[in-house]
Coordinates of N, CA and C and ligand atoms in Angstrom, one line a residue:
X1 N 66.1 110.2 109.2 CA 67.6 110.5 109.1 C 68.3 109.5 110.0
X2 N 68.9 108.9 109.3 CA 69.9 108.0 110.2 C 70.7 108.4 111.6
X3 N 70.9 107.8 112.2 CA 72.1 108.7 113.2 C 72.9 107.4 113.6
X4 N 74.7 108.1 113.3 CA 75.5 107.0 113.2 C 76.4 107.6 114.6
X5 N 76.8 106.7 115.2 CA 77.6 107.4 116.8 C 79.3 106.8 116.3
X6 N 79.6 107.8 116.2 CA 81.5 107.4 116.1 C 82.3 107.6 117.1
X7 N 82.9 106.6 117.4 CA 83.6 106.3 118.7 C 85.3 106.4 118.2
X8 N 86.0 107.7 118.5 CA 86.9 107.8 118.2 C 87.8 109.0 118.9
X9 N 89.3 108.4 119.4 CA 89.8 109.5 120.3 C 90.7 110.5 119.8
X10 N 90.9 109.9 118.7 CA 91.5 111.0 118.0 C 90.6 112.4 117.4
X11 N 91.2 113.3 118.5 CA 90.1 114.4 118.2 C 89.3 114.5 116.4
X12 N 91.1 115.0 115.5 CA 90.9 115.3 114.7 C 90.2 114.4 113.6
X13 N 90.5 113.7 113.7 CA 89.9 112.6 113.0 C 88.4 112.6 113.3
X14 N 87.9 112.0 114.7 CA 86.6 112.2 115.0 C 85.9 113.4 114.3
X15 N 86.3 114.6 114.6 CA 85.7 115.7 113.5 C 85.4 115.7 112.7
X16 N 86.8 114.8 111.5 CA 86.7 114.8 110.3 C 85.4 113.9 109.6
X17 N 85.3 112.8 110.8 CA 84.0 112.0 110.0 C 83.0 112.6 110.3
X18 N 83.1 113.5 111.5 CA 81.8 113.2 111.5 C 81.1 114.6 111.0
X19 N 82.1 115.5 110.1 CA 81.9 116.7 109.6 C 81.3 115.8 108.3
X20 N 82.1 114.6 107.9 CA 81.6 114.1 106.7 C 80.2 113.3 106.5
X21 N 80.4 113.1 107.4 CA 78.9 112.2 107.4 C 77.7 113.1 108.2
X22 N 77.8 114.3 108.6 CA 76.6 115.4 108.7 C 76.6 115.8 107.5
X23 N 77.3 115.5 106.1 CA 77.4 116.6 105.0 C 76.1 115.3 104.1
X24 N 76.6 114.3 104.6 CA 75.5 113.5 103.8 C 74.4 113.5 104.8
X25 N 74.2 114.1 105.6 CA 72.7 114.0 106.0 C 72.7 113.0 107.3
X26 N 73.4 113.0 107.8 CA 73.7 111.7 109.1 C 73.4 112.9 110.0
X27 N 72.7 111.8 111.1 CA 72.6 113.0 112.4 C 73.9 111.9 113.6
X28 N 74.7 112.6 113.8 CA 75.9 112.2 114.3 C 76.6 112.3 115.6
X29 N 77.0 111.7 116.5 CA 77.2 111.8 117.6 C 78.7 110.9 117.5
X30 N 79.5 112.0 119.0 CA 80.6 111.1 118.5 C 81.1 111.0 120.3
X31 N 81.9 109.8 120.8 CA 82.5 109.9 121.5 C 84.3 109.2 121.5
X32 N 84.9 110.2 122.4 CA 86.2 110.0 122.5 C 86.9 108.7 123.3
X33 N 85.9 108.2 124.2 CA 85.9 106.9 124.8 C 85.0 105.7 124.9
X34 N 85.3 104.5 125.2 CA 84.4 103.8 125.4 C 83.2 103.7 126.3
X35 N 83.2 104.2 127.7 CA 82.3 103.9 128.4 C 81.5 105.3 127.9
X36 N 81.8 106.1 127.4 CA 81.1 107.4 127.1 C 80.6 107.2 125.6
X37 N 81.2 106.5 125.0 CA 80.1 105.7 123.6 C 79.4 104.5 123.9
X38 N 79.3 104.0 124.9 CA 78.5 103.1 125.6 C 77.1 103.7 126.7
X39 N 77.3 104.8 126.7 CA 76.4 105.6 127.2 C 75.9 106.1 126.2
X40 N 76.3 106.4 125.7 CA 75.2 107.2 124.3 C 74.6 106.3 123.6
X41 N 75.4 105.0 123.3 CA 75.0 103.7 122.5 C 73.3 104.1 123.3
X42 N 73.5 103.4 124.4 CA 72.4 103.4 125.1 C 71.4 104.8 125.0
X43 N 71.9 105.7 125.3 CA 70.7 106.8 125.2 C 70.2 107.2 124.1
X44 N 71.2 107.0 123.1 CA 70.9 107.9 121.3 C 70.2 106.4 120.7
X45 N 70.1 104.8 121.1 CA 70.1 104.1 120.3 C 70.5 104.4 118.5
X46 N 71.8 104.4 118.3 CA 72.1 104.6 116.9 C 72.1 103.9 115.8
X47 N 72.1 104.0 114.8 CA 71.7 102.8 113.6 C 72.7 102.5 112.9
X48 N 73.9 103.0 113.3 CA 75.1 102.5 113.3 C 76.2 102.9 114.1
X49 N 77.2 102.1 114.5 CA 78.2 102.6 114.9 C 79.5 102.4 114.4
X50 N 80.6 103.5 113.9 CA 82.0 103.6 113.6 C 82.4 103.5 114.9
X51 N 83.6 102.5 115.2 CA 84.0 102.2 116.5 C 85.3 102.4 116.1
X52 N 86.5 103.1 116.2 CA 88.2 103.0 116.9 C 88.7 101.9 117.0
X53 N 89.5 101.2 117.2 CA 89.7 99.7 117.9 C 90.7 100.1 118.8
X54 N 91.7 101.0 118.9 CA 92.7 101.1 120.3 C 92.3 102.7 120.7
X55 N 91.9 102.6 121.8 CA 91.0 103.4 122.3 C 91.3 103.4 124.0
X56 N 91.4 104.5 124.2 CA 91.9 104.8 126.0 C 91.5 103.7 127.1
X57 N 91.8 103.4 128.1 CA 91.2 102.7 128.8 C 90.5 101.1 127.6
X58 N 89.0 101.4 128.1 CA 87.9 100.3 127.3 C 88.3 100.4 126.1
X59 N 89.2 99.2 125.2 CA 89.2 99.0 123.6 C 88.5 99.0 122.9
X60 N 88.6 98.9 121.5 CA 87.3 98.7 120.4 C 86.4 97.8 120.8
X61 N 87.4 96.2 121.3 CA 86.9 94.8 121.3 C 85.8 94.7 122.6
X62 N 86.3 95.6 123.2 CA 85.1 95.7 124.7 C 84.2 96.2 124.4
X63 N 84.1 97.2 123.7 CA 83.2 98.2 123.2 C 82.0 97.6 122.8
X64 N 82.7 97.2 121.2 CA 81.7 96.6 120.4 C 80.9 95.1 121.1
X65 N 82.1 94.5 122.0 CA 81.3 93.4 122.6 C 80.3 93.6 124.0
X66 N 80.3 94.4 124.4 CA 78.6 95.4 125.1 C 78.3 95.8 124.7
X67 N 78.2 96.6 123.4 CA 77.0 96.7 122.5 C 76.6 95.8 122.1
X68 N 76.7 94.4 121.5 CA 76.7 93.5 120.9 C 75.5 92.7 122.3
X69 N 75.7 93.2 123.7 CA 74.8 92.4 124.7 C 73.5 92.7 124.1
X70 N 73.5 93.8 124.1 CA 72.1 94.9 123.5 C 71.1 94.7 122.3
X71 N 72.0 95.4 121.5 CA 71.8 95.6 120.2 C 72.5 94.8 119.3
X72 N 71.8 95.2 117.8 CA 72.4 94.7 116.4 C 72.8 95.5 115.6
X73 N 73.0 96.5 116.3 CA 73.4 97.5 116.1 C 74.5 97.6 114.5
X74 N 74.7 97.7 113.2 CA 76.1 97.3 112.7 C 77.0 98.4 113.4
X75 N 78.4 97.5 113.2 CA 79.2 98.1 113.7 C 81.0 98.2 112.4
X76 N 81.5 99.3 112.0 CA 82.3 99.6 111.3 C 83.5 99.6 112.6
X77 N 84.2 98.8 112.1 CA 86.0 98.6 112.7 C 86.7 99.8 113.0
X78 N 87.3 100.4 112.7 CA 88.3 100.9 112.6 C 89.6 100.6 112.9
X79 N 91.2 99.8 112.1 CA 92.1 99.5 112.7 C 93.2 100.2 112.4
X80 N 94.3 100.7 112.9 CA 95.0 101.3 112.5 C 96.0 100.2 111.9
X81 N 96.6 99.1 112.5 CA 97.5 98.0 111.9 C 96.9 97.1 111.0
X82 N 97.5 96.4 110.1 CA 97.2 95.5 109.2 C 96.6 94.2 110.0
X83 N 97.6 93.6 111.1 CA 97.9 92.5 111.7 C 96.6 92.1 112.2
X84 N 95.9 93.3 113.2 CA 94.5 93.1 113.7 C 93.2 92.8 112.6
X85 N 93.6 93.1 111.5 CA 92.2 92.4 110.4 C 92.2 91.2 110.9
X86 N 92.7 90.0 111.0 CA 91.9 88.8 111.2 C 90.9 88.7 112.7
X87 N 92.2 89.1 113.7 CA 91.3 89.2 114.9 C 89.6 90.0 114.6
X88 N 89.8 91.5 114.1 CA 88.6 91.7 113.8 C 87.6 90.9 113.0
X89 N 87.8 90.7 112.1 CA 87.0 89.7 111.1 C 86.8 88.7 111.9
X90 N 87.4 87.6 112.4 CA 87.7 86.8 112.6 C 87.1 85.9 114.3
X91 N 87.3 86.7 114.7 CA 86.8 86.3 116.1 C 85.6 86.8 116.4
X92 N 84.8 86.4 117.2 CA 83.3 86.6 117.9 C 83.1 87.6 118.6
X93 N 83.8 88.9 117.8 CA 83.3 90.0 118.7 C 82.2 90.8 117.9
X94 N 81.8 90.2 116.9 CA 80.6 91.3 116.6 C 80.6 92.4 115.4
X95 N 81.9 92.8 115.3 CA 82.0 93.6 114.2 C 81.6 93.2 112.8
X96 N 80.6 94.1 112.1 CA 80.3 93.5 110.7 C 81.1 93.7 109.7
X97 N 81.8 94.9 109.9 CA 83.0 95.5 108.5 C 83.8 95.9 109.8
X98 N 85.2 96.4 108.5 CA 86.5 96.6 109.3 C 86.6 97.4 108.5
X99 N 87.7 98.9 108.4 CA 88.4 99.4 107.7 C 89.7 99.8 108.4
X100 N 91.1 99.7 107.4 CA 92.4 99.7 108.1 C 92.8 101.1 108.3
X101 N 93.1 102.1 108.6 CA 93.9 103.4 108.8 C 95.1 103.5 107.7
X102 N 95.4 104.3 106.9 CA 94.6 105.7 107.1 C 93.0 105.2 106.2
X103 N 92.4 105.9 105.8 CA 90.9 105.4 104.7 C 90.7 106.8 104.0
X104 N 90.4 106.8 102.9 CA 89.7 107.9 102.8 C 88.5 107.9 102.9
X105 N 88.1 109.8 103.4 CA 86.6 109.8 103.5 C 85.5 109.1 102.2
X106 N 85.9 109.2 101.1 CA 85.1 109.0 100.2 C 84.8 107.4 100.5
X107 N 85.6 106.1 100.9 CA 85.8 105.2 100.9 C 84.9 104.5 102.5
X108 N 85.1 105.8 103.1 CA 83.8 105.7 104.8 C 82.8 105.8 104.8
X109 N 82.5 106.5 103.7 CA 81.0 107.2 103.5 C 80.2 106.4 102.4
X110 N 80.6 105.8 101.7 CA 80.8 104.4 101.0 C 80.0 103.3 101.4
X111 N 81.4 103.0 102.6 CA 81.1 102.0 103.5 C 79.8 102.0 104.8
X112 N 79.7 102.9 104.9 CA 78.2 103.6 106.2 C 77.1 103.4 105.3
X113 N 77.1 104.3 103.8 CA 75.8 104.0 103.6 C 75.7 102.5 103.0
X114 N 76.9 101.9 102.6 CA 76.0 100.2 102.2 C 76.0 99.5 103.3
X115 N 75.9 100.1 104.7 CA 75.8 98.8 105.9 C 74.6 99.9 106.2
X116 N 74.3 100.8 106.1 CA 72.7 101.3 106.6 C 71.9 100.8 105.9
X117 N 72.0 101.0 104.1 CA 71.3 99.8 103.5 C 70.7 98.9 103.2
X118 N 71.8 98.2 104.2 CA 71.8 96.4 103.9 C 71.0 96.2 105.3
X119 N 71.0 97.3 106.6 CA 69.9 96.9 107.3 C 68.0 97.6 107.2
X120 N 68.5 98.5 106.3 CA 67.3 98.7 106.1 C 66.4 97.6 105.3
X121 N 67.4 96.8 104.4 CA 66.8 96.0 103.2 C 66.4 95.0 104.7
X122 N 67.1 94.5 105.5 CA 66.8 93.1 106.6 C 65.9 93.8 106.8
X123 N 65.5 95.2 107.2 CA 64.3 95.0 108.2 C 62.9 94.9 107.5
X124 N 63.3 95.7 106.3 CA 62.4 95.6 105.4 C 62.0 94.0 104.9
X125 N 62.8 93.3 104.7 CA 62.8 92.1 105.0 C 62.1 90.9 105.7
X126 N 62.4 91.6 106.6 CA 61.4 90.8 108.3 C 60.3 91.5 108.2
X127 N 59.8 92.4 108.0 CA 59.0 92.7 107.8 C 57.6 92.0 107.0
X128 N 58.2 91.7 106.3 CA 57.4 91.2 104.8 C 58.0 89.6 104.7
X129 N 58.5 88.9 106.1 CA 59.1 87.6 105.9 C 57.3 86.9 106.5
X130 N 56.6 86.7 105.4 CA 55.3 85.8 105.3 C 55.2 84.1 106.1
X131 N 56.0 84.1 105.0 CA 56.2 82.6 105.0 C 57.7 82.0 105.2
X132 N 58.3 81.4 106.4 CA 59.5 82.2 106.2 C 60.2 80.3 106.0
X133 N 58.9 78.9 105.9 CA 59.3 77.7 105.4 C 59.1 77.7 103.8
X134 N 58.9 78.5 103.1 CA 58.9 78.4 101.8 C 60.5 79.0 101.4
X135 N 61.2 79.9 102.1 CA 62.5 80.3 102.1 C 63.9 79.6 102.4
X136 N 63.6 78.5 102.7 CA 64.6 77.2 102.8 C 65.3 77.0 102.0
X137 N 67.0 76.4 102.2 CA 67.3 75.7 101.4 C 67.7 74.3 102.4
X138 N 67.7 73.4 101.6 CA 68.3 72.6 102.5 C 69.3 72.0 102.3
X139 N 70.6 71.6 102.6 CA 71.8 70.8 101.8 C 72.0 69.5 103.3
X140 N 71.4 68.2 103.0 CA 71.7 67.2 104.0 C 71.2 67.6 105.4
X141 N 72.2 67.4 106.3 CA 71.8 68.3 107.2 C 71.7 69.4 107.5
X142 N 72.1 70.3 106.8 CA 72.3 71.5 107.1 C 71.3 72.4 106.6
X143 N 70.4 73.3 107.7 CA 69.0 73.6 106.5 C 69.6 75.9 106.9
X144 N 69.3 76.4 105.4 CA 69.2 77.9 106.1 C 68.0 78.2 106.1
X145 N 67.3 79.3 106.5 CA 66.3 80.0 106.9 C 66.1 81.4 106.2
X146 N 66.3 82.0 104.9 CA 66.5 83.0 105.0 C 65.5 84.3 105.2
X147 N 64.3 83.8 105.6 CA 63.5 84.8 106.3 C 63.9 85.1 107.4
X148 N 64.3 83.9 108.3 CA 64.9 84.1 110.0 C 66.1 84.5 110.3
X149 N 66.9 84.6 108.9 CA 68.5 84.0 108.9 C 68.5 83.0 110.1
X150 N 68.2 82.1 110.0 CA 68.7 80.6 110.9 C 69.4 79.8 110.2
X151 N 70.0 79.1 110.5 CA 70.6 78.0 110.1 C 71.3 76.9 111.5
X152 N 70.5 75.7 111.1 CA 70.7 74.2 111.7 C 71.5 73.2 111.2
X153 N 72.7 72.9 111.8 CA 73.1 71.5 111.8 C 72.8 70.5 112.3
X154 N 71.8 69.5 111.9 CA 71.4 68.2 112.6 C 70.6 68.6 113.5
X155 N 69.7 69.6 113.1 CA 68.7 70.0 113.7 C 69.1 71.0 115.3
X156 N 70.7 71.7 114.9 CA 71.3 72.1 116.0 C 71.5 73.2 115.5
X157 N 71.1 74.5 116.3 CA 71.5 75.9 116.0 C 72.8 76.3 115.5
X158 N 73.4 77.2 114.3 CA 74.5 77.2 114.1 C 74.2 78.9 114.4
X159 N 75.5 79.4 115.0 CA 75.6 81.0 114.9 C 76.0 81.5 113.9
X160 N 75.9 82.3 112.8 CA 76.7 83.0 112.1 C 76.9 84.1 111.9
X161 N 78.1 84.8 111.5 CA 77.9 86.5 111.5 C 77.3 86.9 110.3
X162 N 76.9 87.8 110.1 CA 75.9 88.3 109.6 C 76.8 88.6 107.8
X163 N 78.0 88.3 107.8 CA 78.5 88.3 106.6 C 78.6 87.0 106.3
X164 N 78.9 86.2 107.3 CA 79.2 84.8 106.7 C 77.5 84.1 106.6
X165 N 76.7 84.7 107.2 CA 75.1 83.9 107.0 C 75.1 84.2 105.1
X166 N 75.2 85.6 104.9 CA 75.1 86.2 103.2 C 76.4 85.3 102.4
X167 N 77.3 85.2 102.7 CA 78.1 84.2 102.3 C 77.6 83.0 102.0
X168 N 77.1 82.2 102.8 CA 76.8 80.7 103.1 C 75.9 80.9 102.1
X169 N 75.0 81.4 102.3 CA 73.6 81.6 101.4 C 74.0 81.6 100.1
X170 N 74.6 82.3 99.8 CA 75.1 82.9 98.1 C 75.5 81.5 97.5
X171 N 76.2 80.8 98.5 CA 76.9 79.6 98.1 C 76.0 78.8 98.0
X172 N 75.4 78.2 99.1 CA 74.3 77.4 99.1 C 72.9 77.6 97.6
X173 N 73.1 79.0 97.5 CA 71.9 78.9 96.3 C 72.4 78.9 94.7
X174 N 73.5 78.7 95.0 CA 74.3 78.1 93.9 C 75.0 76.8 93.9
X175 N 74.6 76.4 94.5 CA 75.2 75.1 94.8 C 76.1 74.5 93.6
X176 N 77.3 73.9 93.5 CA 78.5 73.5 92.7 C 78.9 74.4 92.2
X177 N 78.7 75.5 92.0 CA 78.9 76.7 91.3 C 80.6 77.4 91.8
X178 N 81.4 77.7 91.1 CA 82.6 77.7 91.4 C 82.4 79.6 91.5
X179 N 83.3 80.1 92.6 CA 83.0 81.6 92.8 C 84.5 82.1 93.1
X180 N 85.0 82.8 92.4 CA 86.5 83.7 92.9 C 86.2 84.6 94.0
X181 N 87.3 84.7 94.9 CA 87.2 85.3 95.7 C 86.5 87.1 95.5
X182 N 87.0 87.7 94.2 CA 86.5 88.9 94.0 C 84.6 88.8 93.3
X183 N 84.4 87.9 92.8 CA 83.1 87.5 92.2 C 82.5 87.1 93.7
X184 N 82.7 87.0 94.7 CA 82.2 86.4 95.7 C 82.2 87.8 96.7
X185 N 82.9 88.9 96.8 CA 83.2 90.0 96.8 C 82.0 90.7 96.3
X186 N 82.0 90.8 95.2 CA 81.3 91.4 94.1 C 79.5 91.3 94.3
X187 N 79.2 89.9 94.6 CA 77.7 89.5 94.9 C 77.3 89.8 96.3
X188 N 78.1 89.3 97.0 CA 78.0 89.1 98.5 C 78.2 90.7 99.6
X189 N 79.0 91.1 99.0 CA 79.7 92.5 99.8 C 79.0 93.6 98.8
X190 N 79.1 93.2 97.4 CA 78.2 94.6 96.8 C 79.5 95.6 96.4
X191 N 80.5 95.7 97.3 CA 81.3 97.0 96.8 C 82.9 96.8 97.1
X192 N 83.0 95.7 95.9 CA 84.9 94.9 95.5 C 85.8 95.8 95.6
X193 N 85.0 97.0 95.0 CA 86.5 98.2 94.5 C 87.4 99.1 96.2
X194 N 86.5 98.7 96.9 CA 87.0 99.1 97.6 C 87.5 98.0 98.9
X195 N 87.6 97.3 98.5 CA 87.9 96.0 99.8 C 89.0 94.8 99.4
X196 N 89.5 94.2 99.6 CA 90.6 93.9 100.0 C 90.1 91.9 100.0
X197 N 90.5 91.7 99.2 CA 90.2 89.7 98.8 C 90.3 89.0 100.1
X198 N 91.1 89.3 101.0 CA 91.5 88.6 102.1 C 90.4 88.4 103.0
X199 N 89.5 88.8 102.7 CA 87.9 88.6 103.2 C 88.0 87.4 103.3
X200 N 87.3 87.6 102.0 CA 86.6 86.1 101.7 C 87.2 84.9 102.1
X201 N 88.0 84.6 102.5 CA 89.2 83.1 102.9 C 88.7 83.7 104.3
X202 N 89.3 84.6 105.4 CA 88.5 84.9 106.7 C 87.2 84.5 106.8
X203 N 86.0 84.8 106.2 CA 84.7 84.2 106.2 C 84.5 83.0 106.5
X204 N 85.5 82.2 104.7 CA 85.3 80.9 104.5 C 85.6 80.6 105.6
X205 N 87.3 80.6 106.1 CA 87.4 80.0 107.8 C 86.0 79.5 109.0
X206 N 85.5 80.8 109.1 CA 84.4 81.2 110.1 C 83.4 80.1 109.8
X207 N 82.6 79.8 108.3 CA 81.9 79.6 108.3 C 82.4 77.9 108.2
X208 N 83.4 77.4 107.9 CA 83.9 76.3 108.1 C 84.2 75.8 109.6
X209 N 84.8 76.7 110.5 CA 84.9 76.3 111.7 C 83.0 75.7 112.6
X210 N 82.1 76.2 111.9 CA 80.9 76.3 112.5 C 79.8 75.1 111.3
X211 N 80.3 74.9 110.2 CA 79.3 73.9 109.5 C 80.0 72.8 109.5
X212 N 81.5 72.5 109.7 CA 82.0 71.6 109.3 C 82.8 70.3 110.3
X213 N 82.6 69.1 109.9 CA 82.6 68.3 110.9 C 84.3 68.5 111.1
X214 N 85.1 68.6 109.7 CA 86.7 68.5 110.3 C 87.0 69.9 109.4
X215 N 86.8 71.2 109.9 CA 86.8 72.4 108.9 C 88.4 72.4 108.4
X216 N 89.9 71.7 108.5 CA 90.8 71.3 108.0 C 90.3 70.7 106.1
X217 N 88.9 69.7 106.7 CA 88.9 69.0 105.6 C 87.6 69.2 105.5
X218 N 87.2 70.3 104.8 CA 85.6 70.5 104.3 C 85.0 69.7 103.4
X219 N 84.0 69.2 103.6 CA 83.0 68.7 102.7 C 81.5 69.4 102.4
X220 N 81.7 70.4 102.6 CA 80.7 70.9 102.1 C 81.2 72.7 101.3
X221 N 81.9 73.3 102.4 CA 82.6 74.7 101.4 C 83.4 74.4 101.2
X222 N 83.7 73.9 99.9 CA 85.1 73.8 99.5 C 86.1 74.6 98.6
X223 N 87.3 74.5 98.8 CA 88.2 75.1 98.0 C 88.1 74.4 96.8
X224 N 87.8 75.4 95.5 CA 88.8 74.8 94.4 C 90.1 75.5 94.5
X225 N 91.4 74.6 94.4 CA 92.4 75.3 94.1 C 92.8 76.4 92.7
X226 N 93.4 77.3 93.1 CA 93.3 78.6 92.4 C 92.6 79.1 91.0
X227 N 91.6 79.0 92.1 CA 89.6 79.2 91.1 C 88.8 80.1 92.3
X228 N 88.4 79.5 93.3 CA 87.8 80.0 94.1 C 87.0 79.2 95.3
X229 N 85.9 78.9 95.1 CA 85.0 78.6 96.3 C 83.4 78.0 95.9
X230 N 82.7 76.5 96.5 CA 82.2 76.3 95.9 C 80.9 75.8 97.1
X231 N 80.2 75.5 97.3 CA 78.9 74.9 98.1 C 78.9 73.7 97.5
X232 N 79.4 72.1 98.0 CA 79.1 71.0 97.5 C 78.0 70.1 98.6
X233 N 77.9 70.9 99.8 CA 77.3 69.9 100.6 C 75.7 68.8 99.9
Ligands
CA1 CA1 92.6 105.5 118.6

């Protein structure tokens, strides 16, 4: 049984998920603040975490960035404003998904079990990663790893988050292959109908700021104009 820890101070709300996700079989733990879901992070070790983002005292962004010392915990967003999706997406705090306020439950429950999923498939993964130089791609300098998820530029460690490594990859193993932002959605995220295109351009950013020598002027992910997105490196 999974057990997912929801960090959220709105009473009712906290309830609400976490009435909904004991209904699917989650063993569930929830706290109202951050340093008190930072303790439990620690004691319950959970296999996922729903995190709040404006939260009493310690914010989402603190939150998730000490868990993030730790663990790999995945971690679901929660934002109540529009404005904060990029920050979330966007910056190096860790978060793997976002969801904006209000959501519905069906659309949570959704979203929990395809990121339990997707780490069950990685570990299962690592697990059974053999040979993990037969799993290469390589484009110039730039080599991925997808047994290790690693990836080198010029024989130099690149970081990437764990959406933009599935990104890059998808691209990279298609190389010239032209991908719309919802087809790119569709392979990569698994579940379009419920998410919001503005992703994918946030990603591309990410993964451009980190492979690319002038990410203004990509030579390797590039835009086709209003088509989509392509791997030329
Ligand atoms: Ca809140």
């Amino acid at each position: 049984m999974a057990r997912v820890l929801i960090v959220e101070d709105e009473a009712s709300l906290a309830r609400t998920i976490a009435y909904n996700l004991r209904r699917q079989g989650y063993d569930v733990e929830t706290a109202s603040d951050g340093e008190r879901a930072l303790d439990l992070a620690n004691a319950t070790r959970p296999d996922m975490v729903v995190l709040d983002l404006m939260l009493p005292g310690m914010d989402g962004f603190e939150v998730c960035r000490q868990i993030r010392r730790t663990s790999a915990v995945p971690v679901l967003m929660l934002t109540a404003r529009d404005d904060e999706i990029d920050r979330v997406v966007g910056l190096e705090i860790g978060a793997d998904d976002y969801m904006t306020k209000p959501f519905s439950m069906r659309e949570l429950i959704a979203r929990v079990k395809a990121m339990l999923r997707r780490r069950e498939l990685l570990q299962e993964e690592i697990r059974h990663a053999g040979a993990p130089a037969r799993d290469t791609i390589e484009a110039g300098e730039l080599t991925l790893s997808r047994a290790t998820r690693q990836i080198t530029l010029r024989d130099q460690p690149i970081r990437l988050k764990p959406r933009e490594f599935d990104l890059l990859e998808f691209l990279m193993r298609n190389r010239e292959r032209v991908y719309s932002a919802e087809q790119l959605l569709e392979h990569v995220w698994g579940d379009s109908y419920t998410r919001d295109t503005r992703t994918v351009p946030v990603h591309v950013r990410g993964i451009r700021r980190k492979i690319e020598d002038d990410p203004s002027n990509p030579t390797r992910v590039e835009t086709v104009r209003g088509v989509g997105y392509r791997f030329v490196g």
